[in-house]
PDB file of C-alpha atoms in Angstrom:
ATOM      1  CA  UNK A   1      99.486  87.669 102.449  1.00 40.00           C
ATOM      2  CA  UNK A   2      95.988  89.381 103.864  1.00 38.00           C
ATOM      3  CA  UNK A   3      93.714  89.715 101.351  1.00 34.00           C
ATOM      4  CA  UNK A   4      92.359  93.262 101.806  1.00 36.00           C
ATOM      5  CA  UNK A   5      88.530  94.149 101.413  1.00 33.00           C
ATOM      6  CA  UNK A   6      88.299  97.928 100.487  1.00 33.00           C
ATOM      7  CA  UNK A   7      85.308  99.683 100.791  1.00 36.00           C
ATOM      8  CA  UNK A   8      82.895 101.379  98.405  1.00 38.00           C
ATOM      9  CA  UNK A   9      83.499 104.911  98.379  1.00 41.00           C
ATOM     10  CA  UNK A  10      81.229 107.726  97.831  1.00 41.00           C
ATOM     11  CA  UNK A  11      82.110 109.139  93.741  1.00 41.00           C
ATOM     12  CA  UNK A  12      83.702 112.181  95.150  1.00 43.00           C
ATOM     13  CA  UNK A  13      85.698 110.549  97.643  1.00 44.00           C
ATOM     14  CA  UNK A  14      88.908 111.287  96.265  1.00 44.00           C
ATOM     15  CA  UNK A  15      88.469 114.905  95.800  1.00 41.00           C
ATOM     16  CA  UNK A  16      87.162 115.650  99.632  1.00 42.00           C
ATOM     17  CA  UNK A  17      90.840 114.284 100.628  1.00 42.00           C
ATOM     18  CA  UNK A  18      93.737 116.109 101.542  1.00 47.00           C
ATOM     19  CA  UNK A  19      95.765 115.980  97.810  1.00 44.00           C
ATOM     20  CA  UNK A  20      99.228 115.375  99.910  1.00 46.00           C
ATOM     21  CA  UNK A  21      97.298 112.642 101.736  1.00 57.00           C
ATOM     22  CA  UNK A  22      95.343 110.460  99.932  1.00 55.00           C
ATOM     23  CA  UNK A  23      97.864 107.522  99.170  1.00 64.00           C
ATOM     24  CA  UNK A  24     101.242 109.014 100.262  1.00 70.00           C
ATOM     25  CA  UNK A  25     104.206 106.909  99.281  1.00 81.00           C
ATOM     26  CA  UNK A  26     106.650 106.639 101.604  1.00 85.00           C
ATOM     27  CA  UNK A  27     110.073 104.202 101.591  1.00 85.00           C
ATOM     28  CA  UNK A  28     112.775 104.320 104.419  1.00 88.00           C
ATOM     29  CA  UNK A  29     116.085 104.757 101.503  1.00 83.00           C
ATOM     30  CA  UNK A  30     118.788 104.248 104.595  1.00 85.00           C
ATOM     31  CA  UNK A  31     119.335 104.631 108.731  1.00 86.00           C
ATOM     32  CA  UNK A  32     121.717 107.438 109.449  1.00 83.00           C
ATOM     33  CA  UNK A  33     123.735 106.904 112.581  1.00 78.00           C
ATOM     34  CA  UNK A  34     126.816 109.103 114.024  1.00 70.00           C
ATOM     35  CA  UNK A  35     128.578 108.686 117.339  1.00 62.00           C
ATOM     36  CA  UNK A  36     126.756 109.974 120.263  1.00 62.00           C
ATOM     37  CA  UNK A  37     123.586 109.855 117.996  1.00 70.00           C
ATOM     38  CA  UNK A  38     120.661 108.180 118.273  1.00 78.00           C
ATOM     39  CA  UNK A  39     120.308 106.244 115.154  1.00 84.00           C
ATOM     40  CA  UNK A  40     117.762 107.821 112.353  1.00 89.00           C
ATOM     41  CA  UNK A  41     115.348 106.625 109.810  1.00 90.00           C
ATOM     42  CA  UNK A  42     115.517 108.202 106.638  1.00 90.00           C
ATOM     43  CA  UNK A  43     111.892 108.513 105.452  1.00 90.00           C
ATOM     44  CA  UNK A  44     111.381 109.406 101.816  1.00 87.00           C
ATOM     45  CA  UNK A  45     107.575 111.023 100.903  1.00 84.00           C
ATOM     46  CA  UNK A  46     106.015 111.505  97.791  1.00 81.00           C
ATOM     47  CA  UNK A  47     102.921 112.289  96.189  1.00 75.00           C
ATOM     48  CA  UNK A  48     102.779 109.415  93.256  1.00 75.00           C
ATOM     49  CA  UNK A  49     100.007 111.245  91.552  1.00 73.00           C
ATOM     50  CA  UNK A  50     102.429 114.545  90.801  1.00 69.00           C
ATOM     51  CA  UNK A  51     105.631 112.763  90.712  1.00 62.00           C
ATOM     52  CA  UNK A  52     107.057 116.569  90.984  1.00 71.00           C
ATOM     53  CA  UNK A  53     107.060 117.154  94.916  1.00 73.00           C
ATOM     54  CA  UNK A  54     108.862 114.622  97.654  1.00 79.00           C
ATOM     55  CA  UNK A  55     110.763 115.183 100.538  1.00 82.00           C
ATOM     56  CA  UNK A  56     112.804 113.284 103.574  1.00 87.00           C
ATOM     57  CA  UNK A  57     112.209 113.276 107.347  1.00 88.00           C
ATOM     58  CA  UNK A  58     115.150 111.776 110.026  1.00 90.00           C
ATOM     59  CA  UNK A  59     112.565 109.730 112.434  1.00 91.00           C
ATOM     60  CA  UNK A  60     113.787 107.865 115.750  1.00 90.00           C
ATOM     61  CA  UNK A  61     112.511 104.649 116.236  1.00 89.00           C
ATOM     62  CA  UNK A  62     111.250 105.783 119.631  1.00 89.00           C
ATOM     63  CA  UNK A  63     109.214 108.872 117.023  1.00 92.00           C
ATOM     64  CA  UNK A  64     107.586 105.448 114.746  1.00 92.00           C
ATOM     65  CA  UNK A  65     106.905 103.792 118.363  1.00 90.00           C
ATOM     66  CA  UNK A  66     104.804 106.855 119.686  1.00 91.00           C
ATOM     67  CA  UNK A  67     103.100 106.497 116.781  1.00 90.00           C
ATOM     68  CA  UNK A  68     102.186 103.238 116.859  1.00 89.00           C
ATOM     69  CA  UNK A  69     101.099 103.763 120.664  1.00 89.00           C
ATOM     70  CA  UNK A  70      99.011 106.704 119.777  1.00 88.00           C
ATOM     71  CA  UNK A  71      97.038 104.793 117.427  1.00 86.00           C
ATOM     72  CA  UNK A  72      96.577 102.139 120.016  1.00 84.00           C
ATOM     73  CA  UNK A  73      95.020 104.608 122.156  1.00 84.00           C
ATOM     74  CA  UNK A  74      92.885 106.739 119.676  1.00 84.00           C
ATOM     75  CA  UNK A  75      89.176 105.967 118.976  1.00 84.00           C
ATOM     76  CA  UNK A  76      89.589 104.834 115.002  1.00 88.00           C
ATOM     77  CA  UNK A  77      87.000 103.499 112.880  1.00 88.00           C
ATOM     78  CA  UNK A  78      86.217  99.874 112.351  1.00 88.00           C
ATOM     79  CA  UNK A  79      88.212  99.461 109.088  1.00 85.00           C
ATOM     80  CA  UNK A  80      91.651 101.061 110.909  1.00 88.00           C
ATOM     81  CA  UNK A  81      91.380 100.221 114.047  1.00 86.00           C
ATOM     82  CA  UNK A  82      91.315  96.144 112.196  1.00 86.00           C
ATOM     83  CA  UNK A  83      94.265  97.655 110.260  1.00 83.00           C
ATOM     84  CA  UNK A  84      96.308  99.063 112.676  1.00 81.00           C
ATOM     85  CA  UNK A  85      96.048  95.887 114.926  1.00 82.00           C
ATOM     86  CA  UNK A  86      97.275  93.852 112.356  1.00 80.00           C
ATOM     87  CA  UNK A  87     100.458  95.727 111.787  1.00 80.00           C
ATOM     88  CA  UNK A  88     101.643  96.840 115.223  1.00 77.00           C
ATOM     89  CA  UNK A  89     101.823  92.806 115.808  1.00 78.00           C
ATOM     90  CA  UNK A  90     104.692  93.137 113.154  1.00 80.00           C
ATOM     91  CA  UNK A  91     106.146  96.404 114.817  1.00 86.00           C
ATOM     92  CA  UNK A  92     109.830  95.568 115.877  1.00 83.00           C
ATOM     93  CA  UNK A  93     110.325  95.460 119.091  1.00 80.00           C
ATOM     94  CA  UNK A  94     112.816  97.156 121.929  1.00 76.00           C
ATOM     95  CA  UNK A  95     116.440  96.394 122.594  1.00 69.00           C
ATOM     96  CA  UNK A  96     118.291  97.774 125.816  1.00 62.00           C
ATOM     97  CA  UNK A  97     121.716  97.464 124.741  1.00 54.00           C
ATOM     98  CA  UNK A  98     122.223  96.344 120.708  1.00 57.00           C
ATOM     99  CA  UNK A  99     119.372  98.771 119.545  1.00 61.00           C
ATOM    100  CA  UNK A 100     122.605 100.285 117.071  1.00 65.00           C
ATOM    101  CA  UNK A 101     124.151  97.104 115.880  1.00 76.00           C
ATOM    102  CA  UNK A 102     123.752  96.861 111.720  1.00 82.00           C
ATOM    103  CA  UNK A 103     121.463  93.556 112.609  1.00 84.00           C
ATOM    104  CA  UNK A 104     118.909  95.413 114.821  1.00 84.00           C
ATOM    105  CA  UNK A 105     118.794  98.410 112.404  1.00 87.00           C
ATOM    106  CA  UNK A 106     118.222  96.475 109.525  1.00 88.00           C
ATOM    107  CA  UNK A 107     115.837  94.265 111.073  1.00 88.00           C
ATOM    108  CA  UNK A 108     113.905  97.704 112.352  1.00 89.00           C
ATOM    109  CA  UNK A 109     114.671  99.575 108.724  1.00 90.00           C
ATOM    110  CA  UNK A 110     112.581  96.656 107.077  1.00 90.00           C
ATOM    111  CA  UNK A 111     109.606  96.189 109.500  1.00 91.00           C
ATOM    112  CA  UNK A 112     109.331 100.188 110.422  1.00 91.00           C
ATOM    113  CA  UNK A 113     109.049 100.234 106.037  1.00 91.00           C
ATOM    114  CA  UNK A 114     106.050  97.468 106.205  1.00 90.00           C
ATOM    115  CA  UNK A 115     104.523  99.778 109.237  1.00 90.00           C
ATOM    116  CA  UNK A 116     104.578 102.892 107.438  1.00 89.00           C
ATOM    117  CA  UNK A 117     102.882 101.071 103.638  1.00 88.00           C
ATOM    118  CA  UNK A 118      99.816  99.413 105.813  1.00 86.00           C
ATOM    119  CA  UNK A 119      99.638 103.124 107.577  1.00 86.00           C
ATOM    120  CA  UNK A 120      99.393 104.530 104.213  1.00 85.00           C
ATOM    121  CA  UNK A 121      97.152 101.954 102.589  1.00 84.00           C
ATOM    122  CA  UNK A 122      94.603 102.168 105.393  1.00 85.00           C
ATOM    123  CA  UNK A 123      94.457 105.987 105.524  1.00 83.00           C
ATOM    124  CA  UNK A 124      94.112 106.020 101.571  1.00 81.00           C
ATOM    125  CA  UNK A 125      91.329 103.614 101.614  1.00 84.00           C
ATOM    126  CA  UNK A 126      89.373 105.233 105.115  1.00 84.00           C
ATOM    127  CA  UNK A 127      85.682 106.735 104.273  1.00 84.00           C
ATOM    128  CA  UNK A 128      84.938 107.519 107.989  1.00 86.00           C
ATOM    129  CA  UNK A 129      85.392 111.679 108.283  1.00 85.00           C
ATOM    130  CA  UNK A 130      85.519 111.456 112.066  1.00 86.00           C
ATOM    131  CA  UNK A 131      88.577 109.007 112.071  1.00 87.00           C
ATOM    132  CA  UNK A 132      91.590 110.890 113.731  1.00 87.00           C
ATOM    133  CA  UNK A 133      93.695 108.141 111.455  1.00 86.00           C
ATOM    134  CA  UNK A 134      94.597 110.322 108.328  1.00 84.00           C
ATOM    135  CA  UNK A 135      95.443 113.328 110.924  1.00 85.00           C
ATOM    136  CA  UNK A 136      97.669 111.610 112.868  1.00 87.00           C
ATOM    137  CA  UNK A 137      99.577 110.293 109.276  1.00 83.00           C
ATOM    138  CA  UNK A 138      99.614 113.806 108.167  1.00 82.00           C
ATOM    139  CA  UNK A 139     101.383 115.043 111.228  1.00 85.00           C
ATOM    140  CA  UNK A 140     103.624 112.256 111.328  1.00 88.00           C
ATOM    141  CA  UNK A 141     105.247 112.988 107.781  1.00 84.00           C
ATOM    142  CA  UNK A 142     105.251 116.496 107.903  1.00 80.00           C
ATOM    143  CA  UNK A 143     102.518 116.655 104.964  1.00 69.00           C
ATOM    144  CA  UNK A 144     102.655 120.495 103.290  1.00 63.00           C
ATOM    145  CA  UNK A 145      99.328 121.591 102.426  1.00 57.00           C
ATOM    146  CA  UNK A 146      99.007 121.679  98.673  1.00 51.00           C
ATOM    147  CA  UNK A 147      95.802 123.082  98.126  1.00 49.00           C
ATOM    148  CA  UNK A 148      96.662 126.157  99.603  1.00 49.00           C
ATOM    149  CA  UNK A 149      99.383 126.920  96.873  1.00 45.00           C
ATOM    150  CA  UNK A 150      97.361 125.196  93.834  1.00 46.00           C
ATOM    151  CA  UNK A 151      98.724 127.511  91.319  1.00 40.00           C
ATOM    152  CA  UNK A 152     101.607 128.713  92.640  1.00 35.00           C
ATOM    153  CA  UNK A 153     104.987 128.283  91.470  1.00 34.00           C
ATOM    154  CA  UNK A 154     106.453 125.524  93.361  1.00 34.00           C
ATOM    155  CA  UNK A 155     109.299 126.444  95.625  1.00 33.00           C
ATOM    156  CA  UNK A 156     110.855 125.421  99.428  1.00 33.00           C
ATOM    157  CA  UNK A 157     108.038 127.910 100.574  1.00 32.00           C
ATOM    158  CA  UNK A 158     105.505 126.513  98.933  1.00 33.00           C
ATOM    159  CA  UNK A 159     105.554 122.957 100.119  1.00 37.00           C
ATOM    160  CA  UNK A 160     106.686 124.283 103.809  1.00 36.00           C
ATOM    161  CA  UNK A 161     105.186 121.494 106.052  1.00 35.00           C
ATOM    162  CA  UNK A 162     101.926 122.751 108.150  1.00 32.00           C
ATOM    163  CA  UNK A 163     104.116 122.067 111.594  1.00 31.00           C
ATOM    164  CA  UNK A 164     106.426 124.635 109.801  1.00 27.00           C
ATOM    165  CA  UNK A 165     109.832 123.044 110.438  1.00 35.00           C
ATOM    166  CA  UNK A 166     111.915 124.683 108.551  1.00 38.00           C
ATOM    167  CA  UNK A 167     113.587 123.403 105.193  1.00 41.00           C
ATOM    168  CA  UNK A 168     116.330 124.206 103.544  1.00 45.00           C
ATOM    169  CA  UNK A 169     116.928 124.130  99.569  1.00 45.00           C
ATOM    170  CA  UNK A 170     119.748 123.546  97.256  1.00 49.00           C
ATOM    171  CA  UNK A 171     120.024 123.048  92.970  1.00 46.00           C
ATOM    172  CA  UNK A 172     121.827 119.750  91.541  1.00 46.00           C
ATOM    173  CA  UNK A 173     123.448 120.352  88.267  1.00 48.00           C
ATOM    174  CA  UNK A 174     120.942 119.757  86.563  1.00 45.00           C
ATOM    175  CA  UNK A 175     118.624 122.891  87.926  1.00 46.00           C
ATOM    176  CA  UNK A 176     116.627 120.947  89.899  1.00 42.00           C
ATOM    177  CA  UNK A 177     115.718 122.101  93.407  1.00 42.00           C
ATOM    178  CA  UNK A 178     116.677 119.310  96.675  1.00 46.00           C
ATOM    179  CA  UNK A 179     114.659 119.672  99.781  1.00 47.00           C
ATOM    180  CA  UNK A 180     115.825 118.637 103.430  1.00 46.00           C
ATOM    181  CA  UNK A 181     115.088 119.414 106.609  1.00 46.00           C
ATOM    182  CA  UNK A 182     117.926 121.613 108.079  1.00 44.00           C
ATOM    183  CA  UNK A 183     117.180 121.275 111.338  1.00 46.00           C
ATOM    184  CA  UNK A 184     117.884 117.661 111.019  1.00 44.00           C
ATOM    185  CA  UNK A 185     120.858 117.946 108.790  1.00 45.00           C
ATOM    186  CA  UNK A 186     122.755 120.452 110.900  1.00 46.00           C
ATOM    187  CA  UNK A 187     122.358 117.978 114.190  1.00 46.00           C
ATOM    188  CA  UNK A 188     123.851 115.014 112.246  1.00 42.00           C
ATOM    189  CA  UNK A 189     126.302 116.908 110.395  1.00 44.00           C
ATOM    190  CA  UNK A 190     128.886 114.613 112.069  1.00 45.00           C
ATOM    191  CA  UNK A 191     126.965 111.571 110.756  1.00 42.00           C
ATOM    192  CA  UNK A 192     129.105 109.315 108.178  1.00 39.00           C
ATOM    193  CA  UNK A 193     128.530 108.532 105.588  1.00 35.00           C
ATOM    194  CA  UNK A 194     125.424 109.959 105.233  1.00 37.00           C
ATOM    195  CA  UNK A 195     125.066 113.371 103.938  1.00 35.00           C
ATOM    196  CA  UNK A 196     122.362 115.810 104.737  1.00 39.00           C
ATOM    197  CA  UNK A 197     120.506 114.271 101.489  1.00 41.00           C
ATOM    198  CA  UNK A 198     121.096 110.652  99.908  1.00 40.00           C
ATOM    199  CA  UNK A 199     123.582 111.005  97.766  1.00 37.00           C
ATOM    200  CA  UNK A 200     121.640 108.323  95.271  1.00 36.00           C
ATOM    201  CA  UNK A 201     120.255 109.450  91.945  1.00 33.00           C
ATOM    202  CA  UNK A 202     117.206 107.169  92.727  1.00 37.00           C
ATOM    203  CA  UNK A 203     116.987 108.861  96.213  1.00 36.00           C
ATOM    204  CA  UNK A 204     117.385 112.541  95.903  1.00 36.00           C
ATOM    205  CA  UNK A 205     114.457 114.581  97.097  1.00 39.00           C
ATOM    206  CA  UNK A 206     113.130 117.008  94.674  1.00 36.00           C
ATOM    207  CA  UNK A 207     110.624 119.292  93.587  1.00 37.00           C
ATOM    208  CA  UNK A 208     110.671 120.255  89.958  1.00 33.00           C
ATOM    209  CA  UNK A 209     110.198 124.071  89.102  1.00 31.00           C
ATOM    210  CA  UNK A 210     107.017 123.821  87.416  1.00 31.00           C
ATOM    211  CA  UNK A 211     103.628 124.858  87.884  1.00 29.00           C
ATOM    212  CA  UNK A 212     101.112 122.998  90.592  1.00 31.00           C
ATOM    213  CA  UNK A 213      98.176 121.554  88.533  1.00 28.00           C
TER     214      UNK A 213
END
């Protein structure tokens, strides 16, 4: 394993970052494939310093690879641009005709999940305001704006992404309120066995009705 050197930052560092930024956690629970489909990542986001607000985005692998070449491209600062050419070494690579057999998937579910950690370890620990890193993170996971609604009930309107795709919302029975993107549900409503949220208690997307601190 890389031993990691993180640099000093300034005593206010964390509170000149994005809240829904700094740190994201983010975990690929499953791939969701249907017939005809392309085959989809489910990415679950959270913010591990509220525990309260997380939600999922279907990514193509072709969505993780345009990524990966756009950071390639972009001017980054020292301390990413070291990063990200360390992990797109690891990033899996194409296949013309088994990219949907379970061994390709799986192999891509595991190394897309190790891509996304290092992306979110080396935008948490980047000092350098002119890096285009953390933007390029941000718009990648659909990251909502929190500190426009600091103080606001939470709701699905409150943590709408700042690309505004649209979201749709649902209760468990328990009260609790399930975020997903409906765009993304309603085109692989024919997906199986996936439904439009995991169906895991460990994996359910949800924002708690309480008040944004």
């Amino acid at each position: 394993m890389r031993t990691r050197v993180i640099a000093k930052r300034p005593h206010n560092h964390r509170s000149m970052l994005q809240p829904s930024v700094y740190e994201m956690k983010t975990s690929i629970s499953h791939v969701a494939t249907a017939p005809e489909h392309h085959a989809q990542y489910v990415v679950r986001v959270a913010d591990p310093r509220t525990e309260t607000t997380a939600w999922f985005l279907y990514k193509r692998y072709s969505e993780f690879r345009g990524l990966r070449d756009a950071l390639s491209q972009l001017h980054l600062c020292p301390h990413c641009d070291r990063a990200t050419q360390a992990i797109t070494k690891q990033f899996p690579r194409r296949h013309l005709f088994s990219s949907t057999s379970e061994r390709v998937l799986e192999d891509r579910k595991v190394r897309l999940h190790h891509f996304l950690e290092a992306l979110a370890v080396a935008a948490g620990r980047c000092v350098d305001a002119a890096c285009v890193l953390r933007g390029q993170w941000q718009s990648f996971l659909d990251v909502p704006d929190l500190k426009q609604h600091k103080g606001a009930r939470i709701s699905a309107a409150a943590v709408a992404p700042t690309s505004l795709l649209e979201f749709s919302s649902r209760k468990d029975r328990h009260g609790r309120l399930v975020l997903y993107r409906a765009s993304e549900a309603k085109r692989l409503s024919g997906e199986r066995p996936v439904s439009p949220v995991p169906s895991s208690a460990s994996d359910v997307c949800i924002v708690r009705p309480r008040m944004l601190v």
